[in-house]
PDB file of C-alpha atoms in Angstrom:
ATOM      1  CA  ALA A   1     167.892  82.457 110.321  1.00 64.00           C
ATOM      2  CA  ALA A   2     164.804  83.425 110.799  1.00 74.00           C
ATOM      3  CA  PRO A   3     162.564  82.798 108.410  1.00 81.00           C
ATOM      4  CA  PHE A   4     160.509  84.865 106.856  1.00 91.00           C
ATOM      5  CA  ALA A   5     157.378  86.914 107.571  1.00 93.00           C
ATOM      6  CA  LEU A   6     153.836  88.569 107.216  1.00 94.00           C
ATOM      7  CA  ILE A   7     150.159  89.937 108.696  1.00 95.00           C
ATOM      8  CA  GLY A   8     148.016  89.846 106.962  1.00 94.00           C
ATOM      9  CA  PRO A   9     144.127  91.038 106.818  1.00 94.00           C
ATOM     10  CA  HIS A  10     141.016  88.052 106.347  1.00 93.00           C
ATOM     11  CA  ALA A  11     138.222  90.963 105.827  1.00 90.00           C
ATOM     12  CA  GLY A  12     136.689  90.497 102.771  1.00 85.00           C
ATOM     13  CA  LEU A  13     138.722  91.599  99.819  1.00 88.00           C
ATOM     14  CA  ARG A  14     136.359  94.447  99.008  1.00 92.00           C
ATOM     15  CA  TYR A  15     136.791  96.328 102.095  1.00 91.00           C
ATOM     16  CA  SER A  16     141.278  95.139 102.661  1.00 92.00           C
ATOM     17  CA  GLY A  17     142.450  93.991  99.439  1.00 92.00           C
ATOM     18  CA  ALA A  18     144.573  96.711  99.041  1.00 94.00           C
ATOM     19  CA  ALA A  19     146.206  96.818 103.045  1.00 93.00           C
ATOM     20  CA  ALA A  20     147.140  92.549 101.222  1.00 94.00           C
ATOM     21  CA  GLY A  21     148.588  93.213  98.125  1.00 94.00           C
ATOM     22  CA  LYS A  22     150.519  95.742  99.671  1.00 94.00           C
ATOM     23  CA  GLY A  23     151.805  92.949 102.457  1.00 93.00           C
ATOM     24  CA  TYR A  24     152.264  89.854  99.633  1.00 94.00           C
ATOM     25  CA  ALA A  25     154.138  93.083  96.897  1.00 93.00           C
ATOM     26  CA  TRP A  26     157.222  92.105  99.421  1.00 91.00           C
ATOM     27  CA  LEU A  27     157.323  88.458  98.341  1.00 91.00           C
ATOM     28  CA  LYS A  28     157.229  89.399  94.680  1.00 90.00           C
ATOM     29  CA  GLY A  29     160.311  87.375  93.421  1.00 90.00           C
ATOM     30  CA  ARG A  30     161.266  85.159  96.547  1.00 91.00           C
ATOM     31  CA  SER A  31     161.111  81.308  96.671  1.00 91.00           C
ATOM     32  CA  PHE A  32     160.088  78.973  99.348  1.00 94.00           C
ATOM     33  CA  ARG A  33     160.742  75.668 100.415  1.00 94.00           C
ATOM     34  CA  ARG A  34     157.220  75.961 101.534  1.00 95.00           C
ATOM     35  CA  VAL A  35     154.614  78.661 103.817  1.00 97.00           C
ATOM     36  CA  TRP A  36     153.385  77.935 106.806  1.00 97.00           C
ATOM     37  CA  LEU A  37     149.515  79.631 106.945  1.00 97.00           C
ATOM     38  CA  LEU A  38     147.874  80.287 110.135  1.00 97.00           C
ATOM     39  CA  GLY A  39     144.662  82.057 111.000  1.00 96.00           C
ATOM     40  CA  PRO A  40     142.400  81.777 113.968  1.00 96.00           C
ATOM     41  CA  SER A  41     139.003  79.314 113.902  1.00 95.00           C
ATOM     42  CA  HIS A  42     135.925  82.245 113.540  1.00 93.00           C
ATOM     43  CA  HIS A  43     133.483  78.923 113.658  1.00 94.00           C
ATOM     44  CA  VAL A  44     134.484  76.146 115.318  1.00 94.00           C
ATOM     45  CA  SER A  45     135.641  75.868 119.088  1.00 95.00           C
ATOM     46  CA  PHE A  46     138.750  73.914 120.007  1.00 95.00           C
ATOM     47  CA  GLU A  47     142.268  74.395 121.608  1.00 95.00           C
ATOM     48  CA  GLY A  48     145.807  74.497 120.260  1.00 95.00           C
ATOM     49  CA  LEU A  49     145.692  74.403 116.260  1.00 96.00           C
ATOM     50  CA  ALA A  50     143.831  72.402 114.036  1.00 96.00           C
ATOM     51  CA  LEU A  51     145.994  70.170 111.046  1.00 97.00           C
ATOM     52  CA  PRO A  52     143.774  70.115 108.020  1.00 95.00           C
ATOM     53  CA  PRO A  53     142.431  66.728 107.368  1.00 92.00           C
ATOM     54  CA  SER A  54     143.989  64.162 105.176  1.00 86.00           C
ATOM     55  CA  GLY A  55     141.434  63.719 102.475  1.00 87.00           C
ATOM     56  CA  MET A  56     142.295  68.004 101.365  1.00 91.00           C
ATOM     57  CA  SER A  57     145.029  67.838  99.165  1.00 91.00           C
ATOM     58  CA  ALA A  58     144.746  71.537  97.903  1.00 92.00           C
ATOM     59  CA  TYR A  59     144.048  75.141  98.267  1.00 90.00           C
ATOM     60  CA  GLU A  60     142.521  75.531  95.132  1.00 90.00           C
ATOM     61  CA  THR A  61     141.997  79.816  93.660  1.00 90.00           C
ATOM     62  CA  PRO A  62     140.971  80.913  89.960  1.00 91.00           C
ATOM     63  CA  VAL A  63     144.551  82.318  89.623  1.00 91.00           C
ATOM     64  CA  GLY A  64     146.523  78.368  90.354  1.00 90.00           C
ATOM     65  CA  ASP A  65     146.108  75.874  93.660  1.00 91.00           C
ATOM     66  CA  LEU A  66     148.242  75.704  96.318  1.00 94.00           C
ATOM     67  CA  SER A  67     149.043  71.818  96.549  1.00 95.00           C
ATOM     68  CA  ILE A  68     149.556  71.375 100.731  1.00 96.00           C
ATOM     69  CA  ASP A  69     152.759  70.090 102.049  1.00 96.00           C
ATOM     70  CA  HIS A  70     151.448  65.876 104.023  1.00 95.00           C
ATOM     71  CA  GLU A  71     155.736  65.681 104.856  1.00 95.00           C
ATOM     72  CA  ALA A  72     155.563  68.841 107.466  1.00 95.00           C
ATOM     73  CA  VAL A  73     151.764  68.392 107.722  1.00 96.00           C
ATOM     74  CA  GLU A  74     152.371  64.365 109.223  1.00 95.00           C
ATOM     75  CA  ALA A  75     156.070  65.279 110.853  1.00 95.00           C
ATOM     76  CA  LEU A  76     153.572  67.523 113.817  1.00 95.00           C
ATOM     77  CA  ARG A  77     150.329  64.869 114.209  1.00 92.00           C
ATOM     78  CA  GLY A  78     150.268  63.777 117.080  1.00 88.00           C
ATOM     79  CA  ALA A  79     153.014  66.438 117.972  1.00 91.00           C
ATOM     80  CA  PRO A  80     151.559  68.387 121.431  1.00 90.00           C
ATOM     81  CA  GLY A  81     149.674  71.455 120.717  1.00 93.00           C
ATOM     82  CA  PHE A  82     148.026  69.547 117.315  1.00 94.00           C
ATOM     83  CA  ALA A  83     145.024  67.972 117.766  1.00 92.00           C
ATOM     84  CA  GLY A  84     142.243  70.643 116.904  1.00 95.00           C
ATOM     85  CA  PRO A  85     139.984  68.592 115.256  1.00 95.00           C
ATOM     86  CA  GLY A  86     140.447  69.264 111.114  1.00 94.00           C
ATOM     87  CA  ASN A  87     136.361  69.818 109.795  1.00 93.00           C
ATOM     88  CA  ALA A  88     137.906  73.151 111.896  1.00 95.00           C
ATOM     89  CA  HIS A  89     139.442  73.889 107.900  1.00 94.00           C
ATOM     90  CA  LEU A  90     136.751  73.159 106.033  1.00 91.00           C
ATOM     91  CA  PRO A  91     134.227  76.942 106.388  1.00 90.00           C
ATOM     92  CA  GLU A  92     137.437  78.474 107.565  1.00 92.00           C
ATOM     93  CA  HIS A  93     138.057  81.645 105.653  1.00 92.00           C
ATOM     94  CA  SER A  94     140.890  83.184 107.880  1.00 94.00           C
ATOM     95  CA  LEU A  95     142.942  80.863 105.798  1.00 94.00           C
ATOM     96  CA  GLU A  96     141.343  80.701 102.033  1.00 91.00           C
ATOM     97  CA  LEU A  97     141.067  84.463 101.288  1.00 92.00           C
ATOM     98  CA  HIS A  98     144.859  84.263 101.613  1.00 94.00           C
ATOM     99  CA  ALA A  99     145.302  81.199  98.824  1.00 93.00           C
ATOM    100  CA  ILE A 100     144.752  83.209  95.942  1.00 93.00           C
ATOM    101  CA  PHE A 101     147.226  85.963  97.208  1.00 95.00           C
ATOM    102  CA  LEU A 102     149.868  83.145  97.665  1.00 95.00           C
ATOM    103  CA  ALA A 103     148.974  81.776  93.932  1.00 94.00           C
ATOM    104  CA  GLY A 104     149.203  84.490  92.677  1.00 94.00           C
ATOM    105  CA  VAL A 105     153.017  85.808  93.802  1.00 94.00           C
ATOM    106  CA  LEU A 106     154.641  82.532  94.454  1.00 94.00           C
ATOM    107  CA  GLY A 107     152.516  80.549  92.206  1.00 89.00           C
ATOM    108  CA  GLU A 108     152.691  76.657  92.071  1.00 83.00           C
ATOM    109  CA  THR A 109     153.982  76.839  95.896  1.00 89.00           C
ATOM    110  CA  SER A 110     153.345  74.206  99.135  1.00 95.00           C
ATOM    111  CA  ILE A 111     151.625  75.180 102.295  1.00 97.00           C
ATOM    112  CA  VAL A 112     151.210  74.035 105.773  1.00 97.00           C
ATOM    113  CA  PRO A 113     147.523  75.791 106.240  1.00 97.00           C
ATOM    114  CA  LEU A 114     147.220  75.779 109.995  1.00 97.00           C
ATOM    115  CA  VAL A 115     143.431  77.653 112.251  1.00 97.00           C
ATOM    116  CA  VAL A 116     143.816  78.887 115.004  1.00 96.00           C
ATOM    117  CA  GLY A 117     142.398  78.081 118.150  1.00 95.00           C
ATOM    118  CA  ARG A 118     143.338  78.675 122.058  1.00 94.00           C
ATOM    119  CA  LEU A 119     146.391  78.741 122.933  1.00 92.00           C
ATOM    120  CA  GLY A 120     146.705  79.524 126.689  1.00 88.00           C
ATOM    121  CA  ASP A 121     148.337  81.983 128.092  1.00 89.00           C
ATOM    122  CA  ASP A 122     152.265  82.789 127.625  1.00 91.00           C
ATOM    123  CA  GLY A 123     153.579  79.485 128.786  1.00 92.00           C
ATOM    124  CA  ALA A 124     151.277  77.155 127.462  1.00 91.00           C
ATOM    125  CA  VAL A 125     151.876  79.458 123.184  1.00 92.00           C
ATOM    126  CA  ARG A 126     156.050  79.084 124.357  1.00 92.00           C
ATOM    127  CA  ALA A 127     154.871  75.421 124.597  1.00 92.00           C
ATOM    128  CA  LEU A 128     153.748  74.979 121.943  1.00 92.00           C
ATOM    129  CA  ALA A 129     156.726  76.684 119.658  1.00 92.00           C
ATOM    130  CA  ARG A 130     158.894  74.747 120.232  1.00 93.00           C
ATOM    131  CA  ALA A 131     157.249  71.828 119.409  1.00 93.00           C
ATOM    132  CA  TRP A 132     157.229  74.202 116.740  1.00 94.00           C
ATOM    133  CA  ALA A 133     160.045  75.546 115.519  1.00 93.00           C
ATOM    134  CA  PRO A 134     161.932  72.091 114.376  1.00 94.00           C
ATOM    135  CA  HIS A 135     160.343  71.854 111.763  1.00 94.00           C
ATOM    136  CA  VAL A 136     160.236  75.629 110.156  1.00 95.00           C
ATOM    137  CA  GLY A 137     163.616  76.109 108.494  1.00 93.00           C
ATOM    138  CA  PRO A 138     164.917  80.621 107.490  1.00 92.00           C
ATOM    139  CA  ASP A 139     164.116  79.080 103.871  1.00 94.00           C
ATOM    140  CA  ASP A 140     160.513  79.249 105.026  1.00 95.00           C
ATOM    141  CA  ALA A 141     157.419  81.768 105.151  1.00 95.00           C
ATOM    142  CA  VAL A 142     154.641  81.952 107.577  1.00 96.00           C
ATOM    143  CA  VAL A 143     152.486  84.199 106.903  1.00 97.00           C
ATOM    144  CA  VAL A 144     149.896  84.782 109.929  1.00 96.00           C
ATOM    145  CA  SER A 145     146.486  86.306 109.020  1.00 96.00           C
ATOM    146  CA  SER A 146     144.729  88.794 111.898  1.00 95.00           C
ATOM    147  CA  ASP A 147     141.935  92.169 111.310  1.00 93.00           C
ATOM    148  CA  PHE A 148     143.497  94.190 113.480  1.00 94.00           C
ATOM    149  CA  THR A 149     140.730  96.072 115.991  1.00 93.00           C
ATOM    150  CA  HIS A 150     137.301  95.528 115.637  1.00 93.00           C
ATOM    151  CA  PHE A 151     136.202  99.199 116.531  1.00 94.00           C
ATOM    152  CA  GLY A 152     131.984 100.184 117.427  1.00 93.00           C
ATOM    153  CA  LEU A 153     129.328  99.338 119.981  1.00 91.00           C
ATOM    154  CA  GLY A 154     129.354  96.042 117.703  1.00 91.00           C
ATOM    155  CA  PHE A 155     132.087  94.743 118.800  1.00 92.00           C
ATOM    156  CA  GLY A 156     131.697  95.994 122.648  1.00 94.00           C
ATOM    157  CA  TYR A 157     135.222  97.953 122.231  1.00 95.00           C
ATOM    158  CA  ARG A 158     134.974 101.866 121.338  1.00 95.00           C
ATOM    159  CA  PRO A 159     137.850 103.000 123.879  1.00 94.00           C
ATOM    160  CA  PHE A 160     136.640 105.606 122.592  1.00 94.00           C
ATOM    161  CA  SER A 161     134.600 107.897 120.584  1.00 92.00           C
ATOM    162  CA  GLU A 162     136.623 110.978 119.192  1.00 94.00           C
ATOM    163  CA  HIS A 163     138.713 111.077 116.522  1.00 96.00           C
ATOM    164  CA  VAL A 164     138.833 108.077 116.494  1.00 95.00           C
ATOM    165  CA  GLU A 165     141.124 107.699 113.248  1.00 95.00           C
ATOM    166  CA  GLU A 166     144.079 108.678 114.778  1.00 96.00           C
ATOM    167  CA  GLY A 167     142.416 106.437 117.469  1.00 95.00           C
ATOM    168  CA  LEU A 168     143.009 103.639 115.255  1.00 95.00           C
ATOM    169  CA  GLU A 169     146.438 104.269 114.209  1.00 95.00           C
ATOM    170  CA  GLN A 170     147.794 104.255 117.274  1.00 96.00           C
ATOM    171  CA  LEU A 171     146.312 101.513 118.254  1.00 95.00           C
ATOM    172  CA  LEU A 172     148.031  99.867 115.187  1.00 94.00           C
ATOM    173  CA  SER A 173     151.020 101.411 115.857  1.00 95.00           C
ATOM    174  CA  GLU A 174     151.185 100.410 119.322  1.00 96.00           C
ATOM    175  CA  ALA A 175     150.648  96.237 118.500  1.00 95.00           C
ATOM    176  CA  VAL A 176     152.906  96.386 115.753  1.00 94.00           C
ATOM    177  CA  SER A 177     155.414  97.876 117.997  1.00 95.00           C
ATOM    178  CA  ALA A 178     154.664  95.684 120.074  1.00 94.00           C
ATOM    179  CA  ILE A 179     154.539  92.160 118.027  1.00 92.00           C
ATOM    180  CA  VAL A 180     158.152  93.351 116.159  1.00 91.00           C
ATOM    181  CA  GLU A 181     160.045  94.626 119.235  1.00 90.00           C
ATOM    182  CA  GLY A 182     158.828  93.477 122.153  1.00 87.00           C
ATOM    183  CA  GLY A 183     157.652  89.997 121.553  1.00 89.00           C
ATOM    184  CA  LEU A 184     155.609  88.069 123.067  1.00 92.00           C
ATOM    185  CA  GLU A 185     154.990  89.649 126.393  1.00 93.00           C
ATOM    186  CA  ALA A 186     155.314  92.371 125.007  1.00 94.00           C
ATOM    187  CA  PHE A 187     151.676  91.933 123.104  1.00 94.00           C
ATOM    188  CA  THR A 188     150.811  90.384 126.577  1.00 93.00           C
ATOM    189  CA  ALA A 189     151.133  93.426 128.352  1.00 95.00           C
ATOM    190  CA  TYR A 190     149.639  95.721 125.634  1.00 95.00           C
ATOM    191  CA  LEU A 191     145.871  93.269 125.081  1.00 94.00           C
ATOM    192  CA  ALA A 192     145.914  92.997 129.384  1.00 94.00           C
ATOM    193  CA  ARG A 193     146.528  97.564 128.831  1.00 96.00           C
ATOM    194  CA  THR A 194     143.905  98.513 125.821  1.00 96.00           C
ATOM    195  CA  SER A 195     142.035  94.794 125.621  1.00 96.00           C
ATOM    196  CA  ASP A 196     141.910  95.387 121.763  1.00 94.00           C
ATOM    197  CA  THR A 197     140.203  93.188 119.705  1.00 95.00           C
ATOM    198  CA  ILE A 198     142.120  91.645 116.779  1.00 94.00           C
ATOM    199  CA  CYS A 199     141.522  88.560 115.528  1.00 91.00           C
ATOM    200  CA  GLY A 200     143.496  85.217 116.550  1.00 88.00           C
ATOM    201  CA  ARG A 201     144.743  87.356 119.889  1.00 86.00           C
ATOM    202  CA  GLU A 202     143.642  84.011 122.581  1.00 73.00           C
TER     203      GLU A 202
END
């Protein structure tokens, strides 16, 4: 069986808190062995995934702490693709903003936070997935942090100037469909076709 999976936003809470809350409502009443929390790196440039530094023991939040599953972390240390710098975690908000929701909904659960750098082509992504898959069980959850379309001149992405709301909804619908129904190839093709500015797409 596949693990439970959720994609949630990491914009400031005033912008995306309500959307994140709707997503996390799906976790109410559930319990997991551990939660794998993945978010794109905004401050440190590297390839692959970055495990948390050895001195990091927990994520502290106002509603409870999330302990880091060091057994899972150490099992991946040295695995192909998991050599990103631990200091990528220190300034990274894409994971931090999810911690309060996880603690609020699941309580003091354990997490495996992973900061995601550049992943390369589909072949590199599949190799990384093969290295990671044996560590993820059906009683785990996987939470992926991503803000979808960054629209406007400030982001260098304005594929339409009229009916903007409808256009953004169409992009979102196509992106979600590619992820859920088509998998890696479909999502890669969607990005190639639209150049959508989904956070963490690279």
